Amino acid sequence: MILIIGGGIGGLTLALNLHRAGIRCQVFESAKEIKPLGVGLNILPHAMRELSFLGLESNIAKDAIETRDVSFYNRFGQHIFTETRGRFAGYEWPQYSIHRASLHDVLMKAVYDRLGSDAIKKGHRFKELEQSNEGVVAHFNTEGSCPGVRTYRGCAIVGCDGIKSVVRSSFYEKNDPLIYSGITMWRGITKWPPFLSGSSMVYAGWLETGKVIAYPISKTDDGMHIINWLCEFYCPPRNPKGDWGQKGRIEDFIWSCKEMTFSWLNIPEMIKAAEVILEYPMVDKEPLKKWSFGRVTLLGDAAHPMYPRGSNGAGQSIIDARCLADNLTSECDEVTAFRKYESDRRPKTSAVVHANRSNPPDAILREVYERTGDKPFKELNDVISVDELEALSDQYKKIAGFKLEAVHNNKSPM
Ligand SMILES: Cc1cc2nc3c(=O)[nH]c(=O)nc-3n(C[C@H](O)[C@H](O)[C@H](O)COP(=O)(O)OP(=O)(O)OC[C@H]3O[C@@H](n4cnc5c(N)ncnc54)[C@H](O)[C@@H]3O)c2cc1C
């Protein structure tokens, strides 16, 4: 029995992969009740590929928007670059924009359907572990019907307990701080009319003066869209704890986008109509030199917390889950499987952590901002060529593993 600590995106995807491989597992989640927390995220084709193999694509599609294109603008609304995405760009798998809670719900229902009603033990907060040559023991503080302390035994532990992982801190108690990027993000959702192609993702502005990202994540019955938006800029740390649920205040950031009243989207008006505003610091941690300790390993944000930019936080955890399940299937013991999983995934995800710091997918906007000195341009070609724009976009795709050839060449699950 594999003990999965954390029933977030990575933990649940791992449970589904292990079930498919015929490996027994049990998920432990600290939350007593799963609430629809967070806002939107993107599932890129490399992650959708794995979710499709798990038979989840049609359920995801029910409450998501299939992204058609991504467009970049400067803060004056001048168009810089557009590229198609997912199936519209020739991938076999789509790109979806979705509320995190909807994705989580699809995964959770699939886990209950396939693994049974007791597959997720809620109200179980992991505290500490022990291991020997024979197996592992995990200790939990429990809430709910039988509050107290509970202990479970298994053959291995996978820490999927997110950016503040307690499993990780069992091995890295010291010198493992959250590192603030200097950027704070305000995120929210607003019911608003469709814009551009109706399934476009847009990036506008740059971090020195204020950058906005907006994309639809679902449709409403009256023809409107639920738009996920994000407004971010450089500022001193405000919420360094990295709490996904922290409420945000419009007066703290609306000034940064007040002139982004584009003909195709009035950004300040859309933000003023928000149903939810959250504030989150862009934080990550230094990539680790080791994730696997005998019968214990890490997955997702617990292993490689990264800035939530480039749509890779959820995606990389989904890919980790497939890789870990494949190794547990092909190796005859957990220790070897964990070592092999780590040697495949650690260098790749460390590269994404670094790319998200220095060469994110919207580096295009930084280039144009710097070359124009934050002024409107007359001819884009005088500032940057189409070849350079494509090269910048391709560079991130290559590092994050979602270049078309890489996604298509990857083998099907074992
Ligand atoms: C409430 C919440 C809201 C989020 N909102 C967004 C968002 O809007 N946009 C975005 O891009 N990303 C968001 N994220 C982060 C995003 O889900 C992750 O970056 C990504 O999906 C990687 O998934 P993960 O499974 O590694 O981590 P997570 O999805 O963070 O899952 C970790 C899970 O472990 C549980 N857990 C933590 N500590 C313990 C413990 N001691 N014992 C047992 N269980 C524990 C948590 O409750 C959580 O369910 C959010 C995460 C959370 C937890």
Coordinates of C-alpha atoms and ligand atoms in Angstrom, one line a residue:
M1 CA 0.0 0.0 0.0
I2 CA 1.4 3.4 -1.1
L3 CA 0.5 6.2 1.3
I4 CA -0.1 9.4 -0.6
I5 CA 0.1 12.5 1.6
G6 CA -2.0 15.3 0.1
G7 CA -5.2 15.1 -2.0
G8 CA -4.5 18.1 -4.3
I9 CA -4.0 17.9 -8.1
G10 CA -0.8 15.8 -7.9
G11 CA -1.9 13.4 -5.1
L12 CA -5.2 12.6 -6.8
T13 CA -3.6 12.2 -10.2
L14 CA -1.1 9.8 -8.7
A15 CA -3.9 7.8 -7.1
L16 CA -5.6 7.4 -10.5
N17 CA -2.3 6.4 -12.2
L18 CA -1.5 3.8 -9.4
H19 CA -5.0 2.4 -9.7
R20 CA -4.6 2.0 -13.4
A21 CA -1.4 0.2 -12.8
G22 CA -3.0 -2.1 -10.2
I23 CA -1.0 -0.7 -7.3
R24 CA -2.9 -0.2 -4.0
C25 CA -2.8 3.3 -2.4
Q26 CA -4.5 5.5 0.1
V27 CA -4.8 9.3 0.0
F28 CA -4.6 11.4 3.2
E29 CA -5.8 15.0 3.0
S30 CA -5.6 17.5 5.8
A31 CA -8.7 19.5 4.8
K32 CA -11.8 18.2 6.6
E33 CA -14.0 19.4 3.7
I34 CA -12.8 20.1 0.1
K35 CA -13.9 23.7 -0.7
P36 CA -13.8 25.2 -4.2
L37 CA -10.7 27.3 -3.4
G38 CA -8.4 29.0 -5.8
V39 CA -9.1 30.5 -9.2
G40 CA -8.2 29.5 -12.7
L41 CA -5.3 27.6 -14.2
N42 CA -4.3 26.2 -17.6
I43 CA -3.7 22.6 -18.5
L44 CA -1.2 22.5 -21.4
P45 CA -1.2 19.6 -23.9
H46 CA 1.6 17.7 -22.1
A47 CA -0.5 17.5 -19.0
M48 CA -3.8 17.0 -21.0
R49 CA -2.2 14.1 -22.6
E50 CA -1.8 12.3 -19.3
L51 CA -5.3 13.2 -18.1
S52 CA -6.7 11.9 -21.5
F53 CA -4.9 8.6 -20.9
L54 CA -6.7 8.5 -17.5
G55 CA -10.0 8.9 -19.4
L56 CA -10.8 12.3 -18.0
E57 CA -10.8 14.6 -21.0
S58 CA -14.6 14.7 -21.5
N59 CA -15.3 15.5 -17.9
I60 CA -12.7 18.2 -17.9
A61 CA -14.1 19.7 -21.1
K62 CA -17.6 20.0 -19.5
D63 CA -16.6 22.9 -17.3
A64 CA -13.6 24.4 -19.1
I65 CA -12.7 26.5 -22.2
E66 CA -10.5 25.0 -24.9
T67 CA -7.9 27.7 -25.4
R68 CA -7.6 28.7 -29.1
D69 CA -4.8 31.3 -29.0
V70 CA -2.5 33.3 -26.7
S71 CA -1.9 37.0 -27.6
F72 CA 0.6 39.5 -26.2
Y73 CA 0.1 43.3 -26.0
N74 CA 2.0 46.2 -24.5
R75 CA 0.3 48.3 -21.9
F76 CA -0.9 50.7 -24.7
G77 CA -2.9 47.9 -26.3
Q78 CA -0.5 47.5 -29.2
H79 CA -0.5 43.9 -30.5
I80 CA 2.9 42.1 -30.3
F81 CA 2.4 38.5 -31.0
T82 CA -0.3 35.8 -31.3
E83 CA 0.1 32.0 -31.4
T84 CA -2.4 29.2 -31.6
R85 CA -2.5 26.6 -28.8
G86 CA -3.4 23.0 -28.2
R87 CA -5.4 21.3 -31.0
F88 CA -5.6 24.6 -32.9
A89 CA -1.7 24.5 -33.2
G90 CA -1.7 20.8 -34.4
Y91 CA -1.3 19.1 -31.0
E92 CA -3.1 15.8 -30.6
W93 CA -4.3 17.1 -27.2
P94 CA -6.0 20.3 -26.3
Q95 CA -5.1 23.1 -23.9
Y96 CA -7.8 23.9 -21.4
S97 CA -8.4 26.8 -19.1
I98 CA -10.4 25.8 -16.0
H99 CA -11.2 26.7 -12.4
R100 CA -8.8 24.8 -10.1
A101 CA -11.8 23.7 -8.1
S102 CA -13.4 22.1 -11.3
L103 CA -10.2 20.2 -12.2
H104 CA -9.9 19.1 -8.6
D105 CA -13.6 18.0 -8.6
V106 CA -13.1 15.9 -11.7
L107 CA -10.1 14.2 -10.2
M108 CA -11.8 13.6 -6.8
K109 CA -14.9 12.1 -8.4
A110 CA -12.8 9.8 -10.5
V111 CA -10.8 8.7 -7.4
Y112 CA -14.0 7.9 -5.5
D113 CA -15.5 6.1 -8.5
R114 CA -12.5 3.9 -9.3
L115 CA -10.8 3.4 -5.9
G116 CA -13.9 3.5 -3.6
S117 CA -15.6 5.8 -1.2
D118 CA -12.8 5.4 1.4
A119 CA -9.9 6.2 -1.0
I120 CA -9.4 9.7 0.4
K121 CA -9.1 10.1 4.2
K122 CA -10.0 13.7 4.8
G123 CA -9.2 15.6 8.0
H124 CA -5.9 13.7 8.2
R125 CA -3.0 16.1 8.7
F126 CA 0.3 14.4 8.2
K127 CA 2.7 15.0 11.1
E128 CA 5.7 12.7 10.9
L129 CA 7.0 9.4 9.5
E130 CA 9.3 6.5 10.3
Q131 CA 10.7 4.0 7.9
S132 CA 12.7 0.7 8.0
N133 CA 13.7 -1.9 5.4
E134 CA 10.2 -3.5 5.7
G135 CA 8.0 -0.4 5.3
V136 CA 6.8 3.0 6.5
V137 CA 4.7 4.4 9.3
A138 CA 2.9 7.7 8.9
H139 CA 1.4 9.6 11.9
F140 CA -1.5 12.0 11.5
N141 CA -3.5 14.5 13.6
T142 CA -7.1 13.8 12.7
E143 CA -10.2 15.9 12.7
G144 CA -13.9 15.0 11.9
S145 CA -15.7 11.9 13.2
C146 CA -12.7 10.6 15.2
P147 CA -10.4 13.4 16.2
G148 CA -7.0 12.6 17.7
V149 CA -3.9 11.0 16.4
R150 CA -3.8 8.1 13.9
T151 CA -1.1 5.9 12.5
Y152 CA -1.0 4.0 9.2
R153 CA 1.5 1.5 7.8
G154 CA 2.4 1.0 4.2
C155 CA 5.3 0.1 1.9
A156 CA 6.1 3.7 0.8
I157 CA 5.1 7.3 1.2
V158 CA 4.7 10.0 -1.5
G159 CA 4.6 13.5 -0.2
C160 CA 2.1 15.4 -2.4
D161 CA 1.4 18.0 0.3
G162 CA 2.1 21.1 -1.7
I163 CA 4.3 24.1 -1.3
K164 CA 4.4 23.9 2.5
S165 CA 5.1 20.2 2.5
V166 CA 5.5 18.6 5.9
V167 CA 6.9 15.4 4.3
R168 CA 9.6 17.6 2.7
S169 CA 10.4 19.3 6.0
S170 CA 10.9 15.8 7.5
F171 CA 14.2 15.8 5.5
Y172 CA 14.8 19.6 5.0
E173 CA 13.8 21.2 8.2
K174 CA 16.4 24.0 7.9
N175 CA 17.5 26.2 5.0
D176 CA 14.4 25.6 2.9
P177 CA 12.6 28.9 2.9
L178 CA 10.0 30.2 0.5
I179 CA 11.8 32.7 -1.7
Y180 CA 9.9 35.8 -2.8
S181 CA 10.4 36.9 -6.4
G182 CA 9.7 40.5 -5.7
I183 CA 6.3 40.2 -7.6
T184 CA 2.9 40.1 -6.0
M185 CA -0.1 38.8 -7.9
W186 CA -3.8 39.7 -7.4
R187 CA -6.0 37.1 -9.0
G188 CA -9.7 36.9 -9.5
I189 CA -12.7 35.8 -11.5
T190 CA -15.4 38.0 -13.2
K191 CA -18.5 37.2 -15.2
W192 CA -17.9 39.1 -18.4
P193 CA -18.7 39.0 -22.2
P194 CA -16.4 36.9 -24.4
F195 CA -13.4 38.8 -25.9
L196 CA -11.2 38.3 -29.0
S197 CA -11.7 34.8 -30.3
G198 CA -13.9 33.9 -27.3
S199 CA -11.2 31.4 -26.2
S200 CA -8.2 33.7 -26.2
M201 CA -5.7 34.1 -23.4
V202 CA -4.1 37.6 -23.3
Y203 CA -1.0 39.0 -21.7
A204 CA -0.6 42.8 -21.5
G205 CA 1.9 45.2 -20.0
W206 CA 5.0 44.4 -18.0
L207 CA 6.0 43.9 -14.4
E208 CA 7.6 47.3 -13.8
T209 CA 4.3 49.2 -14.5
G210 CA 1.8 46.4 -14.1
K211 CA 1.0 43.3 -16.1
V212 CA -2.4 41.6 -16.7
I213 CA -3.2 38.1 -17.8
A214 CA -6.9 37.3 -18.7
Y215 CA -8.6 34.2 -20.1
P216 CA -12.0 32.6 -19.9
I217 CA -12.4 29.4 -17.8
S218 CA -16.1 28.6 -18.3
K219 CA -19.3 29.7 -20.0
T220 CA -22.5 30.7 -18.3
D221 CA -26.1 29.9 -19.6
D222 CA -26.6 33.5 -20.6
G223 CA -23.7 33.6 -23.1
M224 CA -21.2 35.2 -20.8
H225 CA -17.8 33.9 -19.7
I226 CA -16.2 33.5 -16.4
I227 CA -12.9 35.3 -16.9
N228 CA -9.9 34.4 -14.8
W229 CA -7.6 37.4 -14.5
L230 CA -4.3 38.2 -12.8
C231 CA -2.7 41.5 -12.2
E232 CA 0.9 41.6 -11.0
F233 CA 3.9 43.9 -10.5
Y234 CA 7.1 44.3 -8.5
C235 CA 6.6 45.4 -4.9
P236 CA 7.9 44.7 -1.4
P237 CA 6.7 41.4 0.2
R238 CA 3.1 41.7 1.5
N239 CA 1.9 38.0 2.1
P240 CA 5.2 36.1 2.4
K241 CA 3.4 33.0 3.8
G242 CA 2.2 31.9 0.3
D243 CA -1.4 31.4 1.4
W244 CA -3.5 30.5 -1.6
G245 CA -6.7 31.6 0.2
Q246 CA -5.6 35.2 1.2
K247 CA -8.2 37.8 0.2
G248 CA -7.1 40.7 -1.9
R249 CA -8.2 44.4 -2.0
I250 CA -8.8 46.1 -5.3
E251 CA -7.4 49.4 -4.1
D252 CA -4.0 47.8 -3.6
F253 CA -3.5 47.2 -7.3
I254 CA -6.1 48.6 -9.7
W255 CA -4.0 51.7 -10.3
S256 CA -1.5 49.5 -12.2
C257 CA -3.9 48.7 -15.0
K258 CA -6.3 51.7 -15.0
E259 CA -5.2 52.7 -18.5
M260 CA -5.8 49.3 -20.0
T261 CA -9.2 50.2 -21.5
F262 CA -8.7 48.3 -24.8
S263 CA -11.5 48.2 -27.4
W264 CA -11.7 44.4 -27.1
L265 CA -11.5 44.3 -23.2
N266 CA -11.9 47.1 -20.6
I267 CA -9.6 45.5 -18.0
P268 CA -10.2 47.9 -15.1
E269 CA -14.0 47.6 -15.5
M270 CA -13.7 43.8 -15.7
I271 CA -11.6 43.8 -12.5
K272 CA -14.0 46.1 -10.7
A273 CA -16.8 43.6 -11.4
A274 CA -14.9 40.7 -9.8
E275 CA -16.7 38.1 -7.7
V276 CA -13.5 37.0 -6.0
I277 CA -10.1 38.7 -5.5
L278 CA -7.1 36.8 -4.0
E279 CA -3.6 38.0 -3.3
Y280 CA -0.7 35.7 -3.6
P281 CA 3.1 36.4 -3.6
M282 CA 5.1 34.8 -6.4
V283 CA 7.2 32.5 -4.4
D284 CA 9.2 29.3 -5.0
K285 CA 12.0 27.4 -3.3
E286 CA 15.5 26.5 -4.4
P287 CA 15.5 23.2 -6.4
L288 CA 16.5 20.3 -4.2
K289 CA 19.5 18.0 -4.7
K290 CA 17.5 15.0 -3.6
W291 CA 13.8 14.1 -3.4
S292 CA 13.8 10.4 -2.6
F293 CA 14.9 9.0 0.8
G294 CA 14.6 5.2 0.8
R295 CA 10.8 4.5 0.8
V296 CA 9.8 8.2 0.8
T297 CA 9.7 10.5 -2.2
L298 CA 8.1 13.9 -3.1
L299 CA 5.8 14.9 -6.0
G300 CA 4.4 18.2 -7.4
D301 CA 4.8 21.4 -5.4
A302 CA 6.2 19.4 -2.5
A303 CA 9.2 18.4 -4.7
H304 CA 9.6 21.5 -6.9
P305 CA 7.6 24.6 -5.9
M306 CA 7.7 27.0 -8.8
Y307 CA 6.3 30.4 -9.7
P308 CA 2.7 29.9 -10.8
R309 CA 3.5 31.3 -14.3
G310 CA 3.7 29.4 -17.6
S311 CA 0.8 27.1 -16.6
N312 CA 3.2 24.5 -15.2
G313 CA 2.5 24.2 -11.4
A314 CA -0.4 21.7 -12.0
G315 CA 1.0 20.4 -15.2
Q316 CA 4.4 19.2 -13.9
S317 CA 2.7 17.5 -10.9
I318 CA 0.4 15.6 -13.3
I319 CA 3.5 14.5 -15.3
D320 CA 5.3 13.5 -12.1
A321 CA 2.4 11.3 -11.2
R322 CA 2.5 9.4 -14.5
C323 CA 6.3 9.0 -14.3
L324 CA 6.2 7.7 -10.7
A325 CA 3.4 5.2 -11.5
D326 CA 5.4 3.9 -14.5
N327 CA 8.5 3.4 -12.4
L328 CA 6.6 1.6 -9.7
T329 CA 5.2 -0.7 -12.4
S330 CA 8.5 -1.5 -14.0
E331 CA 10.7 -1.8 -11.0
C332 CA 10.3 -4.6 -8.4
D333 CA 10.9 -2.4 -5.3
E334 CA 9.8 1.1 -4.3
V335 CA 13.3 2.3 -3.4
T336 CA 14.6 1.7 -6.9
A337 CA 11.4 3.1 -8.5
F338 CA 11.7 6.3 -6.5
R339 CA 15.3 6.7 -7.4
K340 CA 14.6 6.3 -11.1
Y341 CA 11.5 8.6 -11.0
E342 CA 13.7 11.3 -9.3
S343 CA 16.5 10.9 -11.8
D344 CA 14.0 11.5 -14.7
R345 CA 11.9 14.3 -13.2
R346 CA 14.2 16.3 -10.9
P347 CA 16.5 17.8 -13.6
K348 CA 13.4 18.6 -15.8
T349 CA 11.4 20.3 -13.1
S350 CA 14.5 22.1 -11.8
A351 CA 14.9 23.6 -15.3
V352 CA 11.3 24.8 -15.2
V353 CA 11.8 26.4 -11.8
H354 CA 14.8 28.3 -13.2
A355 CA 13.0 29.2 -16.4
N356 CA 10.1 30.6 -14.5
R357 CA 12.5 32.8 -12.7
S358 CA 14.5 34.1 -15.6
N359 CA 12.9 33.3 -18.9
P360 CA 9.2 32.9 -18.4
P361 CA 6.7 32.4 -21.3
D362 CA 6.0 36.2 -21.3
A363 CA 9.6 37.1 -21.7
I364 CA 8.3 38.6 -25.0
L365 CA 6.7 41.4 -23.1
R366 CA 9.9 42.1 -21.2
E367 CA 11.9 42.3 -24.4
V368 CA 9.5 44.8 -26.0
Y369 CA 9.2 46.8 -22.7
E370 CA 13.0 47.1 -22.5
R371 CA 13.7 47.8 -26.2
T372 CA 11.0 50.5 -26.5
G373 CA 11.8 52.1 -23.1
D374 CA 8.1 51.6 -22.2
K375 CA 6.9 53.8 -25.1
P376 CA 4.4 52.9 -27.8
F377 CA 6.1 51.7 -31.0
K378 CA 5.5 52.8 -34.6
E379 CA 6.5 49.6 -36.3
L380 CA 6.9 46.4 -34.2
N381 CA 9.4 45.1 -36.8
D382 CA 11.8 47.9 -35.8
V383 CA 11.7 46.6 -32.2
I384 CA 11.6 42.9 -32.6
S385 CA 11.3 40.4 -35.4
V386 CA 8.7 37.7 -35.7
D387 CA 11.6 35.1 -35.7
E388 CA 12.8 36.5 -32.3
L389 CA 9.2 36.4 -30.9
E390 CA 8.8 32.8 -32.0
A391 CA 12.2 31.8 -30.7
L392 CA 11.3 33.3 -27.2
S393 CA 8.1 31.4 -27.2
D394 CA 9.7 28.1 -28.3
Q395 CA 12.5 28.4 -25.7
Y396 CA 10.0 28.2 -22.8
K397 CA 8.0 25.3 -24.5
K398 CA 11.2 23.3 -24.9
I399 CA 12.3 23.7 -21.3
A400 CA 8.8 23.0 -19.9
G401 CA 8.4 19.9 -22.2
F402 CA 5.5 21.0 -24.3
K403 CA 7.0 21.5 -27.8
L404 CA 4.8 19.6 -30.2
E405 CA 7.3 16.9 -31.1
A406 CA 8.1 16.3 -27.4
V407 CA 4.5 15.8 -26.5
H408 CA 3.8 13.5 -29.5
N409 CA 7.0 11.4 -29.1
N410 CA 6.3 10.6 -25.4
K411 CA 5.4 6.9 -25.0
S412 CA 1.9 5.8 -23.9
P413 CA 1.5 4.6 -20.3
M414 CA 2.7 1.1 -19.4
Ligands
LIG1 C1 -6.4 25.7 -1.8 C2 -5.5 25.8 -3.0 C3 -5.8 26.8 -3.9 C4 -4.9 26.9 -5.0 N1 -5.2 27.8 -6.0 C5 -4.5 27.9 -7.1 C6 -4.8 28.8 -8.2 O1 -5.8 29.5 -8.1 N2 -4.0 28.8 -9.3 C7 -2.9 28.0 -9.4 O2 -2.2 28.1 -10.4 N3 -2.5 27.2 -8.4 C8 -3.3 27.1 -7.3 N4 -2.9 26.2 -6.3 C9 -1.7 25.5 -6.4 C10 -1.8 24.4 -7.4 O3 -2.9 23.5 -7.1 C11 -0.5 23.6 -7.4 O4 0.6 24.5 -7.7 C12 -0.4 22.5 -8.4 O5 -1.6 22.0 -8.8 C13 0.5 21.4 -7.9 O6 -0.3 20.4 -7.2 P1 0.1 19.7 -5.8 O7 -0.8 18.5 -5.7 O8 1.6 19.5 -5.8 O9 -0.2 20.8 -4.7 P2 -1.6 21.3 -4.2 O10 -2.6 21.3 -5.3 O11 -1.3 22.5 -3.5 O12 -2.1 20.1 -3.2 C14 -1.5 19.9 -1.9 C15 -2.5 19.2 -1.0 O13 -1.9 18.7 0.1 C16 -2.8 19.0 1.3 N5 -1.9 19.1 2.4 C17 -1.1 20.1 2.8 N6 -0.4 19.8 4.0 C18 -0.9 18.5 4.3 C19 -0.6 17.6 5.4 N7 0.3 18.0 6.4 N8 -1.2 16.5 5.5 C20 -2.1 16.1 4.5 N9 -2.4 16.9 3.5 C21 -1.8 18.1 3.4 C22 -3.4 20.3 0.9 O14 -4.6 20.6 1.6 C23 -3.7 20.1 -0.6 O15 -4.9 19.5 -0.9 C24 -3.7 26.1 -5.2 C25 -3.4 25.2 -4.1 C26 -4.3 25.0 -3.1 C27 -4.0 24.0 -2.0

